[in-house]
Coordinates of C-alpha atoms in Angstrom, one line a residue:
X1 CA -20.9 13.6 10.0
X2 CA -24.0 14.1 8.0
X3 CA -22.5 13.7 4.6
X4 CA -20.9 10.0 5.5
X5 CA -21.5 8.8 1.5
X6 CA -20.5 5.2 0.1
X7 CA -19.9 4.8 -3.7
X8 CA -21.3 1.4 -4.5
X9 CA -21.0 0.1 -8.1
X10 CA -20.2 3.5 -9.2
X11 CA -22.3 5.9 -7.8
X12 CA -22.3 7.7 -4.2
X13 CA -24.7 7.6 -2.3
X14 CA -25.6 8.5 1.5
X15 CA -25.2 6.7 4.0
X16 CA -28.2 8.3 6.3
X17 CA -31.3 7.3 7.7
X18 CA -28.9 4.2 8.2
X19 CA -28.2 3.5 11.8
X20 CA -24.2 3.7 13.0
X21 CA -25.2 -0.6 13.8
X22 CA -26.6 -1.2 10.2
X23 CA -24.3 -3.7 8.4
X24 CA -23.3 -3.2 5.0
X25 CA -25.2 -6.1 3.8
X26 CA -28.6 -4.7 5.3
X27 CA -28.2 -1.5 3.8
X28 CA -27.1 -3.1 0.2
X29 CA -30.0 -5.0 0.3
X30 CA -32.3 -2.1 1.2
X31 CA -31.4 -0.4 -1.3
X32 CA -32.5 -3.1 -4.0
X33 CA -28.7 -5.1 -4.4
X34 CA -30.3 -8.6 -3.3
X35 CA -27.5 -10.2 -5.1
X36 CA -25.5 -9.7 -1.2
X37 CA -27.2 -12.5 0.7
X38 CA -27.2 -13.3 4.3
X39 CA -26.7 -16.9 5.0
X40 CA -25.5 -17.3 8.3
X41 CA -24.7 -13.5 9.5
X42 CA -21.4 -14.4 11.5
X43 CA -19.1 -14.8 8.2
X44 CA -18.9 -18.4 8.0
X45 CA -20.9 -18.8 4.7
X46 CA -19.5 -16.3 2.2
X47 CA -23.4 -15.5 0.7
X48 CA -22.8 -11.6 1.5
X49 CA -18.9 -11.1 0.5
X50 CA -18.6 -7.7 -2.1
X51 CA -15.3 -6.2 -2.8
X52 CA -13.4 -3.1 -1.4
X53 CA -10.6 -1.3 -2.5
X54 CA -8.3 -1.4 -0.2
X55 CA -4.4 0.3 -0.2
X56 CA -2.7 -2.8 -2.0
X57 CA 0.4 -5.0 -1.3
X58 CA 1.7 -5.3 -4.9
X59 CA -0.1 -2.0 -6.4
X60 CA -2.1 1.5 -5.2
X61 CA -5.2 -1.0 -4.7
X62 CA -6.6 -4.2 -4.3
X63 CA -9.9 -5.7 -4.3
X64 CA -10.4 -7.6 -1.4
X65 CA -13.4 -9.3 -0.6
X66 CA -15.2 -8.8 2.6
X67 CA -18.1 -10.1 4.6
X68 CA -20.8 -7.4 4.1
X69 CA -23.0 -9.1 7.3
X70 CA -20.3 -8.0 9.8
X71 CA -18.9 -4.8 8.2
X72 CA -20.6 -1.6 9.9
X73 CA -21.7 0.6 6.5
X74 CA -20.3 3.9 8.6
X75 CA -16.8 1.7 8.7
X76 CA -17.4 2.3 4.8
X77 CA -17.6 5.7 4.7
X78 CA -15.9 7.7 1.6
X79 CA -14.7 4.2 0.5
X80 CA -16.0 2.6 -2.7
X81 CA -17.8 -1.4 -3.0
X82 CA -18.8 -3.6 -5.6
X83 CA -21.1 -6.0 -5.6
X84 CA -22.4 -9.0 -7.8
X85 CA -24.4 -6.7 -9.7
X86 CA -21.5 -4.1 -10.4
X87 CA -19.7 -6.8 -12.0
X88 CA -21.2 -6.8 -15.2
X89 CA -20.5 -4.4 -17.5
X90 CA -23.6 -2.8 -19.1
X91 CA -24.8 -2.9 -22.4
X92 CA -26.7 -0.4 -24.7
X93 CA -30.4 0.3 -23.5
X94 CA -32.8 -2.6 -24.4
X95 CA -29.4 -5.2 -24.5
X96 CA -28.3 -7.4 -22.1
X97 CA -25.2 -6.4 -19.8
X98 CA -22.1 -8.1 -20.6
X99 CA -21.1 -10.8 -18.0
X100 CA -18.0 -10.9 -16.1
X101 CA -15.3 -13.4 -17.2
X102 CA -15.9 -14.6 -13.7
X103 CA -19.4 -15.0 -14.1
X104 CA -19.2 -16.3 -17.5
X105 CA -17.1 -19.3 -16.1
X106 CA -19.4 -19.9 -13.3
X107 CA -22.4 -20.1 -15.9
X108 CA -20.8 -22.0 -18.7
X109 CA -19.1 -24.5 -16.1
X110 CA -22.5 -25.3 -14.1
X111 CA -21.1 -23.6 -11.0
X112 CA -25.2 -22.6 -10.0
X113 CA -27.7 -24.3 -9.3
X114 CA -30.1 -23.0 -6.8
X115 CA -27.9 -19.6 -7.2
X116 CA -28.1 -18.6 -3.7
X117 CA -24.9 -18.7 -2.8
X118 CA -23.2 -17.9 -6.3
X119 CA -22.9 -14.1 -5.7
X120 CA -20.7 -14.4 -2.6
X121 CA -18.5 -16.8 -4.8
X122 CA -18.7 -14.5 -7.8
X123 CA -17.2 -11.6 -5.2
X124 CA -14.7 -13.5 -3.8
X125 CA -13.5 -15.2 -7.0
X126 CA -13.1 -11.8 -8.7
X127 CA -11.3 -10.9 -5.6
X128 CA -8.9 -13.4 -6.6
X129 CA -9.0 -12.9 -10.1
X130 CA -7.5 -8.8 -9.7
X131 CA -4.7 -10.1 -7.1
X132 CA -1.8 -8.4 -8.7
X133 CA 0.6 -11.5 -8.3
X134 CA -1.5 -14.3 -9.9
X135 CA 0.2 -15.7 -12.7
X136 CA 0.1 -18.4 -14.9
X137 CA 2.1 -21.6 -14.1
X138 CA 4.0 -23.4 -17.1
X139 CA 3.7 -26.8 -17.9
X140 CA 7.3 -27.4 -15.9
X141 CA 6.4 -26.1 -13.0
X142 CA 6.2 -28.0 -10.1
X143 CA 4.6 -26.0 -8.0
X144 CA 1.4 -26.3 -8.8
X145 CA -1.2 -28.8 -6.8
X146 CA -5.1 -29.5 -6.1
X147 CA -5.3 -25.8 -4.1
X148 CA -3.3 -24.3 -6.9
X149 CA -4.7 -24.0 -10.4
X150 CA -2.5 -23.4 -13.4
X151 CA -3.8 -20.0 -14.0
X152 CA -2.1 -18.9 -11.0
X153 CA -5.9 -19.3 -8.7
X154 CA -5.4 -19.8 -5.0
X155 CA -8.5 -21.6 -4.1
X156 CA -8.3 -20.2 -0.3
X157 CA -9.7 -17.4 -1.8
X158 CA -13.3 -19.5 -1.9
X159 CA -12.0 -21.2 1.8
X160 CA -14.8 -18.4 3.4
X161 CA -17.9 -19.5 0.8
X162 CA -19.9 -22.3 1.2
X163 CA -22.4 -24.5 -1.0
X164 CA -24.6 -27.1 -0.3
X165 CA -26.5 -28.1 -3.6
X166 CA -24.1 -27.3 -6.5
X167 CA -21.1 -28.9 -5.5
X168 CA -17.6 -27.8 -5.6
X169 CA -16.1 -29.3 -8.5
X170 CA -17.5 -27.1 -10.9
X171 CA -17.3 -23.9 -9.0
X172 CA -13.6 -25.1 -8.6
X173 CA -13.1 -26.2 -12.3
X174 CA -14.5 -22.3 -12.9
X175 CA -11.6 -20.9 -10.7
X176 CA -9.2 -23.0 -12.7
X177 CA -10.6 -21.6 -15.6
X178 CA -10.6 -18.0 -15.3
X179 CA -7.7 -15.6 -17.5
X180 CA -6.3 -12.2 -16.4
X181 CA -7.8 -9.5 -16.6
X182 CA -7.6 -7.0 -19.6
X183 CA -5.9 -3.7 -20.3
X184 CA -9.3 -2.0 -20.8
X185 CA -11.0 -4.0 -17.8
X186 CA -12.0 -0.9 -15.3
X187 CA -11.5 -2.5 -12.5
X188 CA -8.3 -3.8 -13.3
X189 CA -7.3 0.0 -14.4
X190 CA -8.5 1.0 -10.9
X191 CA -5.8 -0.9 -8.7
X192 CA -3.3 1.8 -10.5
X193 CA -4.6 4.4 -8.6
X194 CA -4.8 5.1 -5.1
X195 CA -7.7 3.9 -2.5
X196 CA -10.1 6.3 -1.6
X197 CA -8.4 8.2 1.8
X198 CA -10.1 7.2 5.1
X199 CA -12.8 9.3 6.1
X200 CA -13.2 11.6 9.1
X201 CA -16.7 10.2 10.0
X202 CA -19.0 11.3 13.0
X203 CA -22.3 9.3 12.0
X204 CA -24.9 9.7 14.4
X205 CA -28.2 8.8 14.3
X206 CA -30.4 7.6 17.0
X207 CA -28.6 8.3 19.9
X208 CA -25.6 6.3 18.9
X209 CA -22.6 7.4 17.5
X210 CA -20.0 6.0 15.2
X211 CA -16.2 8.0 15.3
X212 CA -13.3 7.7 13.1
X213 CA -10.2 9.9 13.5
X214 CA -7.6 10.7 11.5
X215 CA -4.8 10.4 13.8
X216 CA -4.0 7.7 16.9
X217 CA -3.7 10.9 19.4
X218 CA -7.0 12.3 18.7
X219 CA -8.8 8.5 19.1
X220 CA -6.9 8.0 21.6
X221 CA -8.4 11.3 23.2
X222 CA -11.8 10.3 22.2
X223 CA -11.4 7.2 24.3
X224 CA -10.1 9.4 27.7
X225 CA -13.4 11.2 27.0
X226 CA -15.4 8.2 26.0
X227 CA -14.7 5.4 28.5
X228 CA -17.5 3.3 27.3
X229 CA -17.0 3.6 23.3
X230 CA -16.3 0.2 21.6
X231 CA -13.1 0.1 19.5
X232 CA -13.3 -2.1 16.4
X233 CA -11.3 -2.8 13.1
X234 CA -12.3 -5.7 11.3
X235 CA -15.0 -5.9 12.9
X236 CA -15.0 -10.1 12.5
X237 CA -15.9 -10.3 16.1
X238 CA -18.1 -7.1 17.0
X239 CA -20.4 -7.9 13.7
X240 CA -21.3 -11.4 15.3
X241 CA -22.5 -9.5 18.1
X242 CA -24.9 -7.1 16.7
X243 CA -25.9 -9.7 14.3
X244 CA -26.5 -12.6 16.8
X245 CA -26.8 -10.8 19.7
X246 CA -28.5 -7.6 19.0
X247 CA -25.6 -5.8 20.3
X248 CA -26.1 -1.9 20.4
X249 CA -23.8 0.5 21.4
X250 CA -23.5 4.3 22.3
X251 CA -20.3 4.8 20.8
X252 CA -18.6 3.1 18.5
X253 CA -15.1 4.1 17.2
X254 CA -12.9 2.4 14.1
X255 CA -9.6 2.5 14.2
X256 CA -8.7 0.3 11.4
X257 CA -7.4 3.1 9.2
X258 CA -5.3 4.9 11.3
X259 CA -1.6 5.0 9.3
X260 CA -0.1 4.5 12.8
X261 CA -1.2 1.4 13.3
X262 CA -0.7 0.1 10.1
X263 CA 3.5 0.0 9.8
X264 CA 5.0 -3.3 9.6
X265 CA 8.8 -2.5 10.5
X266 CA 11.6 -4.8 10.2
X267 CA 14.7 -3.8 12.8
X268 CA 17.7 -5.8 13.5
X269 CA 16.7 -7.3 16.9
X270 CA 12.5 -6.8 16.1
X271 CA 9.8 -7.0 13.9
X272 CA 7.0 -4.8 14.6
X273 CA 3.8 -5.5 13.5
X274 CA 0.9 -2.5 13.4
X275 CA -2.3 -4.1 15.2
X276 CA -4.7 -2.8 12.2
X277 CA -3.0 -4.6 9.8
X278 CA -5.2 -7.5 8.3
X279 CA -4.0 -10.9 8.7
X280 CA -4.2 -10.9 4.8
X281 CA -2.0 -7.7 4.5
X282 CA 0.9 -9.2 7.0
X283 CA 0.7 -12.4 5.5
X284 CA 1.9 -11.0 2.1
X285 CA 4.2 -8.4 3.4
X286 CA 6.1 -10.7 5.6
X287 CA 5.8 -13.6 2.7
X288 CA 7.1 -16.3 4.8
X289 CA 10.1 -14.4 6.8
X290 CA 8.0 -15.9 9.9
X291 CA 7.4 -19.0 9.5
X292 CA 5.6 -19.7 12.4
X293 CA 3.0 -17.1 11.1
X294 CA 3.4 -18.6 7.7
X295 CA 2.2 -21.7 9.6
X296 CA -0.4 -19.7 11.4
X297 CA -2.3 -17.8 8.5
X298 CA -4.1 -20.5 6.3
X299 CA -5.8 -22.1 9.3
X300 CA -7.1 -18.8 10.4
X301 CA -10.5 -19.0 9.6
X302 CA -11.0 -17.7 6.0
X303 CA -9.8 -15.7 3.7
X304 CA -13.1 -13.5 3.8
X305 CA -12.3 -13.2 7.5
X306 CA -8.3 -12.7 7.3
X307 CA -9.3 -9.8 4.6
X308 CA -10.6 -8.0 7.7
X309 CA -9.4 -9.5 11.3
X310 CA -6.5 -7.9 12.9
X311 CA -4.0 -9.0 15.2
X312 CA -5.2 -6.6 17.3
X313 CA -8.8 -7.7 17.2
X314 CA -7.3 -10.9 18.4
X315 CA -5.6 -10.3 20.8
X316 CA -7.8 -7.8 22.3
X317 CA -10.6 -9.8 22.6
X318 CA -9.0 -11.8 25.1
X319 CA -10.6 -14.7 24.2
X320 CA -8.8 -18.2 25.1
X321 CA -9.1 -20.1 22.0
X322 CA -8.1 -17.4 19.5
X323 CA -5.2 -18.4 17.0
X324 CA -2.9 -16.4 17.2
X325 CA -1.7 -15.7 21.1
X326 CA -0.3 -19.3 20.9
X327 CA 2.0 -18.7 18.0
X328 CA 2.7 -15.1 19.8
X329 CA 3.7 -16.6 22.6
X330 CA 5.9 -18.9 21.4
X331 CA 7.3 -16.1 19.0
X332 CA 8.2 -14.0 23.0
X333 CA 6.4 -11.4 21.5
X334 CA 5.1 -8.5 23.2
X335 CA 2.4 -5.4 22.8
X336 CA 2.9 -1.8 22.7
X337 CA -0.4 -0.5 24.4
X338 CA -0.7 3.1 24.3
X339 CA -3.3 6.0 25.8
X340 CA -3.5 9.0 25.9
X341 CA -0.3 9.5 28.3
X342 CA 1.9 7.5 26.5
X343 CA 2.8 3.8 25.7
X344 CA 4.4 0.6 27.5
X345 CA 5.9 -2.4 26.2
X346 CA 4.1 -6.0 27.7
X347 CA 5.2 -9.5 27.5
X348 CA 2.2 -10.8 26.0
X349 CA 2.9 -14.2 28.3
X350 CA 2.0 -11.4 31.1
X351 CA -0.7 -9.4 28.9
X352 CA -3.8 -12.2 30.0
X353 CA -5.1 -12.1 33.6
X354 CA -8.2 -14.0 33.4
X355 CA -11.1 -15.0 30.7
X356 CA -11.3 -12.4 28.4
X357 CA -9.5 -10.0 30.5
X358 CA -5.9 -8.1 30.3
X359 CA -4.2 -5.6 31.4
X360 CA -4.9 -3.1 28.9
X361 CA -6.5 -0.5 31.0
X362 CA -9.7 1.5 29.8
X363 CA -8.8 4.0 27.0
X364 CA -5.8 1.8 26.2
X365 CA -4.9 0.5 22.7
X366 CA -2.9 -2.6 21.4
X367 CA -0.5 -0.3 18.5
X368 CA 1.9 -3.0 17.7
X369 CA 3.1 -6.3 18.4
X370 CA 7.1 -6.8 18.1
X371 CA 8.5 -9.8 17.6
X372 CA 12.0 -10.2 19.1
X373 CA 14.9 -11.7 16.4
X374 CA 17.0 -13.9 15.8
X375 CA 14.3 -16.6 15.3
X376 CA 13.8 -20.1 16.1
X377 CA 14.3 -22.4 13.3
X378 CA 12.5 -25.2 14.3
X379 CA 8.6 -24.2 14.3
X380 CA 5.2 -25.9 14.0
X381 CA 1.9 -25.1 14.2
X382 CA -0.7 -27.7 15.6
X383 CA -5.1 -26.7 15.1
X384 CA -6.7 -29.2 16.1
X385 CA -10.2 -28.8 15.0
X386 CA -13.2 -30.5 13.3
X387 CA -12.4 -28.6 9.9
X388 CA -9.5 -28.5 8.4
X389 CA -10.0 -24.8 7.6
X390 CA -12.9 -22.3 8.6
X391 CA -13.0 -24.0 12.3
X392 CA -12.5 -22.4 15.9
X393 CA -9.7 -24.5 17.5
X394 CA -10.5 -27.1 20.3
X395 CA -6.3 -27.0 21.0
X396 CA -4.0 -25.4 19.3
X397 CA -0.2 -25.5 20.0
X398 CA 2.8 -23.2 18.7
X399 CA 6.6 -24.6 19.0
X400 CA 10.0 -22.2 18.3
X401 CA 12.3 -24.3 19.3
X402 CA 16.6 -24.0 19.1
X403 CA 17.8 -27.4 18.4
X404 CA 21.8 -27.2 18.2
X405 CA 23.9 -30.2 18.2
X406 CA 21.0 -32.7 18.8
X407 CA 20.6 -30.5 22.0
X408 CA 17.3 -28.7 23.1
X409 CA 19.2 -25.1 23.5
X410 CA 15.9 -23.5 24.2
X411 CA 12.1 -24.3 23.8
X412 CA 9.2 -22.0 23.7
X413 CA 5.4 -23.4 23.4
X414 CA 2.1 -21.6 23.4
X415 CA -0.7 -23.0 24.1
X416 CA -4.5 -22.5 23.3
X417 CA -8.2 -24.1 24.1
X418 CA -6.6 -25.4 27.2
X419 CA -6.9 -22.5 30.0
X420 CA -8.6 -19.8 31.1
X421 CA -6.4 -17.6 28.6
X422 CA -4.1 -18.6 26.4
X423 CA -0.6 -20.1 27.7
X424 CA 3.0 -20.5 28.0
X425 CA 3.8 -24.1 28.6
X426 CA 6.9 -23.2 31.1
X427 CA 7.2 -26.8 32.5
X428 CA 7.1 -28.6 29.3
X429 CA 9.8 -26.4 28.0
X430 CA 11.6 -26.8 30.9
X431 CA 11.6 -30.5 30.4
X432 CA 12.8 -30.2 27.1
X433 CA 16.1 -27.2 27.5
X434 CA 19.5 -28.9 27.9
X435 CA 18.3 -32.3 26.9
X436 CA 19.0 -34.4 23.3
X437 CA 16.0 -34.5 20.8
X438 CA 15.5 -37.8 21.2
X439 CA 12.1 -40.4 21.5
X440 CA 13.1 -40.5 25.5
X441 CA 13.1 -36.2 26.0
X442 CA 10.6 -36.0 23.8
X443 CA 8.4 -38.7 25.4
X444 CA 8.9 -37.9 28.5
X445 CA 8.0 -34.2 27.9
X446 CA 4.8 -35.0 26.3
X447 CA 3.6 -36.6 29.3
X448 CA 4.4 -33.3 31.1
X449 CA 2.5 -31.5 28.1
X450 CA -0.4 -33.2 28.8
X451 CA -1.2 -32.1 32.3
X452 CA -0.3 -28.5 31.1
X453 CA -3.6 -26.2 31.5
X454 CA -6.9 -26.6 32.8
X455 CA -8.9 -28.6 30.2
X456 CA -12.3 -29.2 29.8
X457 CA -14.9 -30.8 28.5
X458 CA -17.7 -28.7 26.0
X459 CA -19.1 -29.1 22.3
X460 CA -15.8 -29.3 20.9
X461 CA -13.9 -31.9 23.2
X462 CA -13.5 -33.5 25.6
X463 CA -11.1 -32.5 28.5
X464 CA -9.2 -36.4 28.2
X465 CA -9.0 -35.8 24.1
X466 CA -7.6 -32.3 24.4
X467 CA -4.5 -33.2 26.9
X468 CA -4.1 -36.3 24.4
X469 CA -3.8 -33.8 21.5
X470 CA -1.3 -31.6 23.7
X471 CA 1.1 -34.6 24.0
X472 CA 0.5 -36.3 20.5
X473 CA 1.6 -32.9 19.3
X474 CA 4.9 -33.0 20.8
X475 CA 5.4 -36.2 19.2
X476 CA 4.1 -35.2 15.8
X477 CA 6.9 -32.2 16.0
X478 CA 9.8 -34.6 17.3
X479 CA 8.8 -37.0 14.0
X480 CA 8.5 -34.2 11.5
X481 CA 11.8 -32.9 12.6
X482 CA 13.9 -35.2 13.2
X483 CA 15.2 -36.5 9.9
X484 CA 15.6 -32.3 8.8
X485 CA 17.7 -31.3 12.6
X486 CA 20.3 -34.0 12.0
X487 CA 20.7 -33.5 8.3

């Protein structure tokens, strides 16, 4: 529509002569906030992360930080951003503007030095610094640790911003530093009330279009009509590609808003999972009553990028080395895809057909993913990759496995990095049902492990090193487990 308007810092403003492609970061910066940096412009480096209020977990609203260089502005139409800048609190006319406790630690701590990055920290701290849960730990407390400061600051908050001349200790000892915010503090005031509704937006300009609907039905329609729009949520993997790639396309329509695929529903025999849900969202609405997605979540690339990615994104994409279809698979989940006819439940071990490819059929959506219960109690999740966090996977491998007795009662694995598409690993776990969890099964089953797949060899690792990860996992499982199965 021609009114699409963002309120940045306060005040609204149009979103026209943008393009539909334009990122937020490149209209930000147009418009004079050069505080939003581009570093690397696939949201790996944090420079361009601003805040967004966003429906909240534990009130109306949360800030959540985001990575401006992959967030379409249209996506950000009737919705409300802050940047650095909008931090500060403004003083009277001819006096300096009041700094941000957030920024005050950062300056007073020597978290800056060539200042390039700072802002993208400053955004994502504060991001932090307004979760609604963050509390204080007392002196007693055991649960605090090097990740953990004892104001309550989870430093994976900072997991999606880099720095390469300051340092991290100070930006760290910053973090650590930092109180809770104030009664009077605006932007604290403004998680009490409600997010800003999602938009009806039909942007065009340019002969490209960007679409959001207000219901699944009509986007659903949209898609009958429009075979060849582009469906995005987060917009972690589509922002990479008109970034890097110069991607452009006709029509592009968001359906990250859309209340029906945002339910997370916990039945007796399933939980379902809404595939516009950010991993950050699930993550604290489930709070650990999946353990294997407990596992999952902190090795999933960053916060910045769990803030936006979807399940659904994930999945959709196809591709073979995303993180979650291994810990799906092993979970027996499934996908309710729906068009414009209807919907149909898949077994997501029978959803991939090929590299990048599926069964979803054109004008089909990924609504939900259901999880079948009772669950496995014996889970792990294995990344194998060059980072600990912030990494794409060269293996990755998911267990749920029902030990009863000492007895391998049943065995699911999923496997990633190692096919085509991401696996089940149906003779491993074969190998493994009906036997004793003992060095013998469990040796013998990692040599089945490893010739599970189709390895190979690229950038990452070598085809030899990625079947000697697949059966070194096994055995990292058997010894992490062992001592808590026969207790």
């Amino acid at each position: 529509m021609v009114g699409a308007r963002i309120t940045v810092n306060g005040k609204e403003t149009p979103i026209s002569p943008a393009a539909p492609h334009t990122t937020t970061l490149d209209f930000l910066r147009e418009r004079g906030l050069t505080g939003t940096k581009e570093g690397c412009a696939e949201g790996e480096c944090g420079a361009c992360s601003v805040l967004v209020a966003r429906p909240g977990v534990n009130k109306p609203t949360d800030w959540v930080a985001v990575n401006a260089c992959l967030v379409p502005v249209a996506a950000l139409d009737g919705q409300e951003v802050i940047t650095s800048e909008g931090l500060a609190t403004a003083g009277e006319p001819g006096t300096p503007a009041t700094l941000h406790p957030v920024q005050e630690e950062m300056a007073v701590r020597g978290g800056s030095q060539c200042g390039y990055c700072t802002p993208g920290f400053i955004c994502s701290m504060a991001s932090e610094y307004y979760r609604p849960d963050r509390c204080a730990h007392t002196d007693s407390d055991d649960s605090t640790d090097a990740e953990h400061g004892p104001n309550g600051f989870d430093l994976h908050a900072l997991s999606g911003n880099l720095c390469r001349c300051t340092g991290y200790r100070p930006i760290r000892d910053a973090a650590f530093a930092v109180g809770t915010p104030t009664d009077e503090d605006p932007l604290a005031q403004r998680r009490e009330q409600a997010p800003p509704a999602p938009a009806v937006t039909e942007y065009a300009q340019d002969d490209s279009t960007f679409l959001r609907k207000s219901t699944l039905a009509e986007t659903l329609q949209v898609l009958r009509e429009r075979p060849d729009a582009v469906v995005v949520a987060g917009s972690t993997d589509y922002g990479v590609e008109v970034n890097i790639r110069s991607r452009r396309e006709d029509c592009v329509v968001a359906i990250d808003r859309l209340p029906e695929l945002r339910e997370l529903r916990v039945e007796s025999d399933y939980i379902e999972i809404g595939a516009a849900l950010t991993l950050t969202e699930i993550e604290r609405r489930l709070d650990g009553d999946v353990p294997l997605l407990a596992e999952l979540f902190p090795q999933f690339a960053s916060r910045l990028i769990r803030n936006s990615g979807t399940l659904g994104g994930n999945l959709g994409t196809g591709s073979p080395i995303g993180d979650s279809p291994p810990v799906l698979l092993a979970l027996e989940a499934s996908l309710l895809l729906a068009d414009a006819d209807g919907e149909r439940e898949v077994p997501l071990a029978d959803y991939f057909t090929g590299y990048r490819q599926s069964v979803r059929r054109p004008g089909e959506l990924i609504r939900a993913v259901r999880i079948p219960l009772p669950l496995s109690p014996v889970v792990a999740f294995h990344k194998i990759a060059k980072r600990r966090f912030d990494d794409i996977s060269s293996v990755a491998v998911a267990f749920a496995l029902d030990i009863e007795d000492g007895i391998v009662r049943k065995a699911r694995i999923g496997l990633g990095g190692v096919a085509a598409t991401p696996i089940r690993s149906l003779a491993t776990e074969a190998a493994l049902e009906g036997k004793p969890w003992t060095p013998e099964t469990v040796e013998a089953a990692a040599r089945v492990l490893r010739g599970e797949g189709t390895p190979m060899s690229d950038h990452r690792a070598s085809a030899i090193y990625r079947s000697a990860m697949l059966g070194q996992s096994l055995l990292k499982l058997h010894a992490q487990t062992t001592e808590a199965v026969s207790s």
